[in-house]
Amino acid sequence: MILKRIKLVPVLFLLPSLLFLGVFVYIPIVQNFFNSFFDFSVFSQTKEFIGFSYFKELFEDKILMTSFANNIKYAVISVLFQVFFALILATILEDKLFRRIAPTLRVIYFIPVMISISVIALLFSFIYNPQMGLLNSFLDLIGLESLAKPWLGNATTAIYAVIAMSQWQSVGFITMLFIVAIQKIPKDLYEAAEIDGAGRIRKFFNITVPQVKETMFVNVLITVTGAMLVFNEPYILTNGGPGISSMTLSVHMYQLGFIKDNMGYASAVATLIFVVTAIFALIQIKVSGTGKDE
Amino acid sequence: MTKRSVLIKQGERSFILKKILSLLTLLVLVTLVLTACSSDKGATTPTNASVNNNEDIVEIEFFHRWPNEPRKSFYDQKIAEFEDQNPNVKINVDSVLNDSYKEKIRVLVSNDGLPDIFSSWSHSFAENLVSSNRVMSLDDIIKDDTDWSSNIMETQFDGFTFDDKTYGVPFTVDGKAFFYNKSIFEENNIQVPKTYDDLIDALDSLQKAGYETPLVEGLTNTWAISHYLGTIFQRIVDPEILAQDYTTSTAKFTDEGYVKGLEIFQELTSYMGEVSTAIDHEAARNMFAAGEVPILYMQFAEVKLVQDIGDVNIGFFNFPSIDGGKGDQTALTGAPEGWMLGKNAPPEAVEFLKFLTSPETAMEFTKVDGQLNAVKGGITEENANPTSLEAYDILLNSSSTAVWFDNAVDINVADIFMRGGQSLATKQVTPAEIIEEVQQAVQKLQ
């Protein structure tokens, strides 16, 4: 009797979060997987079983290929810029030289994280505006008017313009995580290195980088899965256009479901997104070997 | 993900493994709870109008697509008037703009959260909404109150009638024509184009006269592309083939007219400049109103909007005839918009619908907004300026009307054409490639 009661208590503590996770995460995932085997529309609830044909269709979908390529671009640029640049930024902010202004700078870098993405997207649509946008006016001002473009209206630049906005918004968040990690590094390591005559760059590569490895792994995971799921930014700025040039997987999924009224196929795309992000997460956990006690 | 890695990091993996079994049991429990919830939900589906018993106030959910002025204020004022006349009614209003409205109303119609009264385009857009079986048939209401319903142009009900049942009440009528800046045309001695070749000549001479982009359009709004394509296809393709292709079950899109139509559209975009794919229709309209652009393909509904911004001397010409085209060369593209009721709408919502489509409201509406209403004799010198009257005249006297392309064909087909239109403007694809994609899409739909 006593033994049983003891076992029940931790379970009860887990119950609320499990309930929420179950209702809002696990059950929808299972349901979505189930839905991708059916042909059905938003307007009617009758479902027709069609087996794996939507999964076969995935491989012939041209828009899906473009979307996937865009998501990969998103991921690569985000990792380079957010993870590596943010680490450098965090190191600089934690340097003795910047001690006085670091708190102010931290706030400045963090402000974009706190602004709603819809607001930021509207803001950037003004910046990118071809007629009166800040970006083109700025290029004009410094004599580079030949570089001015309708950034969001050009099929080659649209996706990069969208990605650039994301970097601006997210770099502060990742920097913050790195700052916390750097602050946890024991100071005696740096002192020992200084006694051995190590400079700033040497200290960065031999102490900071290995010590924040765990955080770096988490950050890579956040940015890569985030890049695979990205929806708001392209949806608000370009709606995937011009043509399909800035389409991402999530935007494609949304449009299939709610505009083209093809819920079953949209579910199949959602399943694909889930599988892709899960694979990325597994690879990263495996490669970085996190979790092993050292 | 962070949470998980932290957990594992703390070396609690074995603990987790031991617990997995009990967690699974819990998941089963959760599923059971959820199924119980969902079966519960079916039994207590409420109507949208929640009646507050204490004060007997009926709430009506009202959803329209004009969060922009002057219409927003107009409807806000009408709501206030109706609430004054009917103290037991409270109207909750919500509105989002065009493309967003199309998406949101589709989501709303898929469940019982459908508003009591909402705006809708005609034809396939309306048909889609009606196919949900959540839209109220209005036949009885129209028959029972002929005092009210006989005021509305009978012809305009067509777009809301499916299987001999009417589901919507038309409120505005509209047509699409090229608006041109009369002063610029006169200054440069340019004649109003009658044929497509004339139009190209006119555009060329305007370019020579220093207007770098003599024609413009906000191509980020895909509906603007569909308006162009709909008219061009109507002019070129044989009406019988067109009707066959616009019906999803018989669609083929093998006529060479479609490729030619897309080529014409691409030629027109070459006059619009690089900017066109980065701006919306509103920006294009502002450029026209500011006199920067001499020609713009616009709806009559926009006359007042242009006049409010700038002092442009507006003239109209219908989309010019295309040499060798098999369609009616003087047809006008345009369709009515109207109101629909949700299946569970209370009687008060019906009254509100009649109030919104009464001759008085219509007269005042055109005066405030400038858009042409669907009430018989609803446009006079009293509530419309000469430019709008000229537009109304073109509309009433057009040889036939063609509906908006995105309302006429399946949305999957329309989407390929509209996105294809953007890609044509940025020169990413060829017309033949788009048609090939369309042909594959219609095969899948059948």
Coordinates of C-alpha atoms in Angstrom, one line a residue, chain A residues 37-246:
Chain A
F37 CA -4.6 9.0 -45.8
F38 CA -8.0 10.7 -46.6
D39 CA -9.3 13.0 -49.3
F40 CA -11.5 15.6 -47.6
S41 CA -12.4 19.3 -47.8
V42 CA -13.0 22.0 -45.2
F43 CA -16.5 22.4 -46.4
S44 CA -17.7 18.9 -45.9
Q45 CA -16.8 16.4 -43.3
T46 CA -17.0 13.3 -45.4
K47 CA -13.7 11.6 -45.8
E48 CA -12.6 9.3 -48.6
F49 CA -9.8 6.8 -47.8
I50 CA -7.1 7.0 -50.5
G51 CA -4.2 5.2 -48.9
F52 CA -0.7 6.4 -49.6
S53 CA -1.5 8.4 -52.8
Y54 CA -0.8 11.8 -51.1
F55 CA 2.6 10.6 -50.0
K56 CA 3.4 9.6 -53.5
E57 CA 2.2 13.0 -54.7
L58 CA 4.7 14.6 -52.4
F59 CA 7.5 13.5 -54.6
E60 CA 6.1 15.0 -57.7
D61 CA 5.1 18.4 -56.2
K62 CA 7.2 21.1 -57.7
I63 CA 6.1 23.7 -55.2
L64 CA 7.1 21.4 -52.4
M65 CA 10.6 21.1 -53.9
T66 CA 11.0 24.9 -54.1
S67 CA 9.6 25.2 -50.6
F68 CA 12.0 22.6 -49.2
A69 CA 15.0 24.3 -50.9
N70 CA 13.9 27.6 -49.3
N71 CA 13.7 26.0 -45.9
I72 CA 17.2 24.7 -46.3
K73 CA 18.4 28.1 -47.3
Y74 CA 16.7 29.4 -44.2
A75 CA 18.3 26.8 -42.0
V76 CA 21.9 27.3 -43.4
I77 CA 21.8 31.1 -43.2
S78 CA 20.2 31.0 -39.7
V79 CA 22.8 28.7 -38.3
L80 CA 25.7 30.7 -39.8
F81 CA 24.3 34.0 -38.7
Q82 CA 22.3 33.3 -35.6
V83 CA 24.5 30.6 -33.9
F84 CA 28.0 31.7 -34.9
F85 CA 27.5 35.4 -35.2
A86 CA 25.5 35.4 -32.0
L87 CA 28.3 33.6 -30.2
I88 CA 30.8 36.2 -31.3
L89 CA 28.4 38.9 -30.3
A90 CA 27.9 37.3 -26.9
T91 CA 31.6 37.0 -26.3
I92 CA 32.2 40.7 -27.2
L93 CA 29.4 41.7 -24.9
E94 CA 30.9 39.7 -22.0
D95 CA 34.4 41.1 -22.6
K96 CA 35.8 43.4 -19.9
L97 CA 36.1 46.3 -22.4
F98 CA 32.3 46.4 -22.8
R99 CA 31.4 45.9 -19.2
R100 CA 29.9 49.3 -18.9
I101 CA 27.7 49.4 -21.9
A102 CA 27.0 45.7 -22.2
P103 CA 23.7 45.9 -20.2
T104 CA 22.4 48.6 -22.5
L105 CA 23.5 46.7 -25.6
R106 CA 21.9 43.5 -24.4
V107 CA 18.6 45.3 -24.1
I108 CA 19.0 46.8 -27.6
Y109 CA 19.7 43.4 -29.1
F110 CA 16.8 41.8 -27.2
I111 CA 14.1 44.3 -28.1
P112 CA 13.3 42.8 -31.5
V113 CA 12.6 39.4 -29.8
M114 CA 9.9 41.0 -27.8
I115 CA 8.1 42.6 -30.7
S116 CA 5.3 40.6 -32.4
I117 CA 6.4 39.1 -35.6
S118 CA 3.4 40.5 -37.5
V119 CA 4.5 44.0 -36.4
I120 CA 8.0 43.4 -37.5
A121 CA 6.9 42.0 -40.9
L122 CA 4.8 45.1 -41.5
L123 CA 7.7 47.2 -40.5
F124 CA 10.0 45.4 -42.9
S125 CA 7.5 45.6 -45.7
F126 CA 8.0 49.4 -45.4
I127 CA 11.7 49.1 -45.3
Y128 CA 11.7 46.9 -48.4
N129 CA 9.1 49.1 -50.2
P130 CA 10.4 49.8 -53.7
Q131 CA 9.0 53.3 -53.9
M132 CA 9.6 54.9 -50.5
G133 CA 11.4 52.1 -48.6
L134 CA 14.2 52.9 -46.2
L135 CA 16.5 50.3 -47.8
N136 CA 16.4 51.7 -51.3
S137 CA 16.5 55.3 -50.1
F138 CA 19.6 54.4 -48.0
L139 CA 21.3 52.8 -51.0
D140 CA 20.4 55.9 -53.0
L141 CA 21.9 58.1 -50.3
I142 CA 25.3 56.4 -50.3
G143 CA 25.4 56.3 -54.1
L144 CA 24.6 52.7 -54.6
E145 CA 21.3 53.3 -56.3
S146 CA 22.2 50.7 -58.9
L147 CA 21.8 48.1 -56.2
A148 CA 18.3 49.2 -55.3
K149 CA 15.7 46.6 -56.1
P150 CA 12.1 45.8 -55.5
W151 CA 13.4 43.3 -52.8
L152 CA 10.2 41.4 -52.2
G153 CA 9.0 41.6 -55.8
N154 CA 12.1 40.1 -57.3
A155 CA 12.0 36.3 -57.6
T156 CA 15.7 35.9 -56.7
T157 CA 15.9 38.3 -53.8
A158 CA 12.5 37.7 -52.2
I159 CA 13.4 34.7 -50.0
Y160 CA 16.7 36.3 -48.9
A161 CA 14.8 39.5 -47.9
V162 CA 12.5 37.4 -45.8
I163 CA 15.4 35.5 -44.2
A164 CA 17.3 38.7 -43.5
M165 CA 14.4 39.9 -41.4
S166 CA 14.3 36.7 -39.4
Q167 CA 18.0 37.1 -38.6
W168 CA 17.5 40.6 -37.4
Q169 CA 14.7 39.5 -35.1
S170 CA 16.2 36.3 -33.7
V171 CA 19.9 37.1 -33.2
G172 CA 19.2 38.8 -29.9
F173 CA 17.5 35.8 -28.4
I174 CA 20.3 33.4 -29.3
T175 CA 22.9 36.0 -28.0
M176 CA 21.1 36.0 -24.7
L177 CA 21.3 32.3 -24.4
F178 CA 25.0 32.4 -25.1
I179 CA 25.6 35.2 -22.6
V180 CA 24.0 33.1 -19.9
A181 CA 26.2 30.2 -20.9
I182 CA 29.4 32.3 -20.9
Q183 CA 28.6 33.7 -17.5
K184 CA 28.5 30.2 -16.1
I185 CA 32.1 29.4 -17.3
P186 CA 34.4 29.4 -14.2
K187 CA 36.5 32.5 -14.2
D188 CA 39.6 30.6 -13.1
L189 CA 39.8 29.0 -16.6
Y190 CA 40.3 32.4 -18.2
E191 CA 42.7 33.4 -15.5
A192 CA 44.8 30.3 -16.0
A193 CA 44.8 31.0 -19.7
E194 CA 45.9 34.5 -19.2
I195 CA 48.8 33.4 -17.0
D196 CA 49.8 31.1 -19.8
G197 CA 49.8 34.1 -22.1
A198 CA 46.6 33.4 -24.2
G199 CA 45.1 36.3 -26.0
R200 CA 41.4 37.1 -26.6
I201 CA 41.1 34.9 -29.7
R202 CA 42.9 32.0 -28.2
K203 CA 40.7 32.2 -25.1
F204 CA 37.6 32.3 -27.3
F205 CA 38.5 29.1 -29.2
N206 CA 40.1 27.2 -26.4
I207 CA 37.8 28.0 -23.5
T208 CA 34.6 29.8 -24.6
V209 CA 33.7 27.5 -27.5
P210 CA 34.2 24.2 -25.7
Q211 CA 32.5 25.4 -22.6
V212 CA 29.4 26.6 -24.4
K213 CA 29.1 23.4 -26.6
E214 CA 25.9 22.3 -24.9
T215 CA 24.2 25.7 -25.4
M216 CA 25.5 25.8 -29.0
F217 CA 23.9 22.4 -29.6
V218 CA 20.6 23.6 -28.2
N219 CA 20.8 26.8 -30.3
V220 CA 21.5 24.9 -33.5
L221 CA 18.5 22.7 -32.7
I222 CA 16.3 25.7 -32.1
T223 CA 17.3 27.5 -35.3
V224 CA 17.2 24.5 -37.6
T225 CA 13.8 23.3 -36.4
G226 CA 12.6 26.9 -36.4
A227 CA 13.8 27.3 -40.0
M228 CA 12.0 24.2 -41.1
L229 CA 8.7 25.4 -39.5
V230 CA 9.0 29.1 -40.6
F231 CA 5.6 30.5 -41.5
N232 CA 4.8 34.0 -40.3
E233 CA 7.6 35.8 -42.0
P234 CA 7.1 34.6 -45.6
Y235 CA 3.4 34.5 -45.2
I236 CA 3.1 38.2 -44.2
L237 CA 5.8 39.6 -46.3
T238 CA 5.3 37.8 -49.6
N239 CA 2.7 35.1 -49.2
G240 CA 5.2 32.9 -51.0
G241 CA 5.4 35.1 -54.0
P242 CA 6.2 36.3 -56.6
G243 CA 5.1 33.1 -58.1
I244 CA 6.3 30.4 -55.7
S245 CA 9.8 31.9 -55.3
S246 CA 9.6 32.5 -51.5

